[in-house]
mmCIF file of C-alpha atoms in Angstrom:
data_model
loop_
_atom_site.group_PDB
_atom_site.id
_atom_site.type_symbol
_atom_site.label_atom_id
_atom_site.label_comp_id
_atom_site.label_asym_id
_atom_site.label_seq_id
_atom_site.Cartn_x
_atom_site.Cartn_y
_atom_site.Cartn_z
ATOM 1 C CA UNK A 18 38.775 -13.083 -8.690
ATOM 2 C CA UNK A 19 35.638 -11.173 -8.266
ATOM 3 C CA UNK A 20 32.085 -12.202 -6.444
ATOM 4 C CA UNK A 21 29.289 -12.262 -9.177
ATOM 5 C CA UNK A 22 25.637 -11.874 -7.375
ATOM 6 C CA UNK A 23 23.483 -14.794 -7.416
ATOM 7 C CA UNK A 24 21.724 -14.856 -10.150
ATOM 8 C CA UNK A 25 18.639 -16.833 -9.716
ATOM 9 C CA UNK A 26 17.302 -19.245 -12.258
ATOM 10 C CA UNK A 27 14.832 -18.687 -14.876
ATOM 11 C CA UNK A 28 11.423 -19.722 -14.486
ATOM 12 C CA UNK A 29 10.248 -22.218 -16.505
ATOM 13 C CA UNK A 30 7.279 -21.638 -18.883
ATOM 14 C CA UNK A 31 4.947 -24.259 -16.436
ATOM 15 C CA UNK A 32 6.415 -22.160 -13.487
ATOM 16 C CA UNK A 33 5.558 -19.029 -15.015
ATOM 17 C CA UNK A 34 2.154 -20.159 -16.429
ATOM 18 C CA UNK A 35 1.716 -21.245 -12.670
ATOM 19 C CA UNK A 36 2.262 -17.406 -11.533
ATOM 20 C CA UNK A 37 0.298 -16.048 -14.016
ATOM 21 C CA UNK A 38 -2.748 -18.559 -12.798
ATOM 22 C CA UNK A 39 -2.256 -17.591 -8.955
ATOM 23 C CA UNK A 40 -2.243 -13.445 -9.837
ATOM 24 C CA UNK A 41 -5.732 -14.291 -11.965
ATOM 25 C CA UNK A 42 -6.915 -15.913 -9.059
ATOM 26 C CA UNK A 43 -5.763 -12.807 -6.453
ATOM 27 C CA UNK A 44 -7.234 -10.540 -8.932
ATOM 28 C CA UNK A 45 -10.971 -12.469 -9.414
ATOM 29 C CA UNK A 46 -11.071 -12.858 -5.446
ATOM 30 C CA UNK A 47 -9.998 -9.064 -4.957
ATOM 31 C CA UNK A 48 -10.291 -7.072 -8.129
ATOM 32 C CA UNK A 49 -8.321 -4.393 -8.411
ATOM 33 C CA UNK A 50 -11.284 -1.435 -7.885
ATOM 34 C CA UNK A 51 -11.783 -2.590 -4.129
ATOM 35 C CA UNK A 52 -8.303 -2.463 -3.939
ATOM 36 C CA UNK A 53 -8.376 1.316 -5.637
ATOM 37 C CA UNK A 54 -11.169 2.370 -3.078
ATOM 38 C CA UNK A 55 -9.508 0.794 0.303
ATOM 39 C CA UNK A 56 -6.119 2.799 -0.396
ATOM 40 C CA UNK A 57 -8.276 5.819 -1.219
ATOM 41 C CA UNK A 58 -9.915 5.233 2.161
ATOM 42 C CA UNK A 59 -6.420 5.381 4.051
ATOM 43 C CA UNK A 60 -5.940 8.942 2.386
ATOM 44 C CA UNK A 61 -9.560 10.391 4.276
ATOM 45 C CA UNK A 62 -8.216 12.316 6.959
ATOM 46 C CA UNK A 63 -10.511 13.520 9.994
ATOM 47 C CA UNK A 64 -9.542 16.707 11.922
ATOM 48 C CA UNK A 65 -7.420 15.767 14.962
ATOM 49 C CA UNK A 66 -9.742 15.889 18.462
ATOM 50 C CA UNK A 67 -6.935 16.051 20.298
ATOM 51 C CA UNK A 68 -6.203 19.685 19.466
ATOM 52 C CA UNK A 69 -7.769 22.611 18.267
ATOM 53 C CA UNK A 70 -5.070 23.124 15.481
ATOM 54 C CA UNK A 71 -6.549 23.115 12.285
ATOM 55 C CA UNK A 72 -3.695 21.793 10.827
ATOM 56 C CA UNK A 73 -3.795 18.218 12.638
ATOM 57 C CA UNK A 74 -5.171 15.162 11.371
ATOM 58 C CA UNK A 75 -5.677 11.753 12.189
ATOM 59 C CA UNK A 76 -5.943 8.648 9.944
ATOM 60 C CA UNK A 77 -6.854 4.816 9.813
ATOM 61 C CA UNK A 78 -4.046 2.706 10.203
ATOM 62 C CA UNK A 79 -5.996 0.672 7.935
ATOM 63 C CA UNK A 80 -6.027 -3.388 8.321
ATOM 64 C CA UNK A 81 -2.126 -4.521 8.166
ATOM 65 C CA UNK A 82 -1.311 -7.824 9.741
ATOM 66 C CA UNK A 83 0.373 -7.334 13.185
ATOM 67 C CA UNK A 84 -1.076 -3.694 13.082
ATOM 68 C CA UNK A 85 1.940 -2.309 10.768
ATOM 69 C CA UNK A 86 2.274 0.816 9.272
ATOM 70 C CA UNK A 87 4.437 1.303 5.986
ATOM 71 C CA UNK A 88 6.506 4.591 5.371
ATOM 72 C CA UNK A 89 4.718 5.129 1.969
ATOM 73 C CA UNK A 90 1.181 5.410 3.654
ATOM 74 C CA UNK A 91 2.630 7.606 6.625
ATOM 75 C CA UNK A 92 3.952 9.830 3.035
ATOM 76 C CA UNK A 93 0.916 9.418 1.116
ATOM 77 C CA UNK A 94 -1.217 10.985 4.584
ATOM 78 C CA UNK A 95 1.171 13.193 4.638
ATOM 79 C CA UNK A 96 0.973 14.629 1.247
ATOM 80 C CA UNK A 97 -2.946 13.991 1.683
ATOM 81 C CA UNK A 98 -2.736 16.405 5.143
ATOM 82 C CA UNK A 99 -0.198 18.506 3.183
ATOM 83 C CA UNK A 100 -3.268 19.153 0.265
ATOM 84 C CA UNK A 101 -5.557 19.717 2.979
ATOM 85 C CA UNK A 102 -3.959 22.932 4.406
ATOM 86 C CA UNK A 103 -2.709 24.273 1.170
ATOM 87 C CA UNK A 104 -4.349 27.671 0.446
#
């Protein structure tokens, strides 16, 4: 006997049509440009203060509930700082 996954149901065309009506709704309230432009603020890096290496940035943290951070924006400033220092 083997253990299928759990398959979940398919949506139903109301339940789906329901989606589809909340994500206009996100979008309309925060269209995707201001979206675009806050990520591309998290990327502006500022030269550290607390050192005199030129190599040393700090960033934003940006506005996560419960003051998160999220590995792909610790790699994105990364790459960003990374691009920085590249001759």
């Amino acid at each position: 006997m083997t253990d299928t996954p759990h398959m979940p149901a398919p949506l139903s065309d109301a339940a789906i049509a329901a989606r589809m009506d909340a994500a206009a709704a996100m979008q309309a309230h925060y269209p995707p440009e201001k979206a675009i432009a806050s990520f591309l603020r998290l990327l502006d890096l500022s030269p550290s203060a607390d050192t005199n290496d030129a190599d040393a940035f700090t960033a934003t943290a940006g506005k996560a509930p419960g003051k998160r951070l999220f590995g792909g924006q610790v790699i994105a400033q990364a790459l960003a700082a990374a691009i920085a220092t590249a001759p």
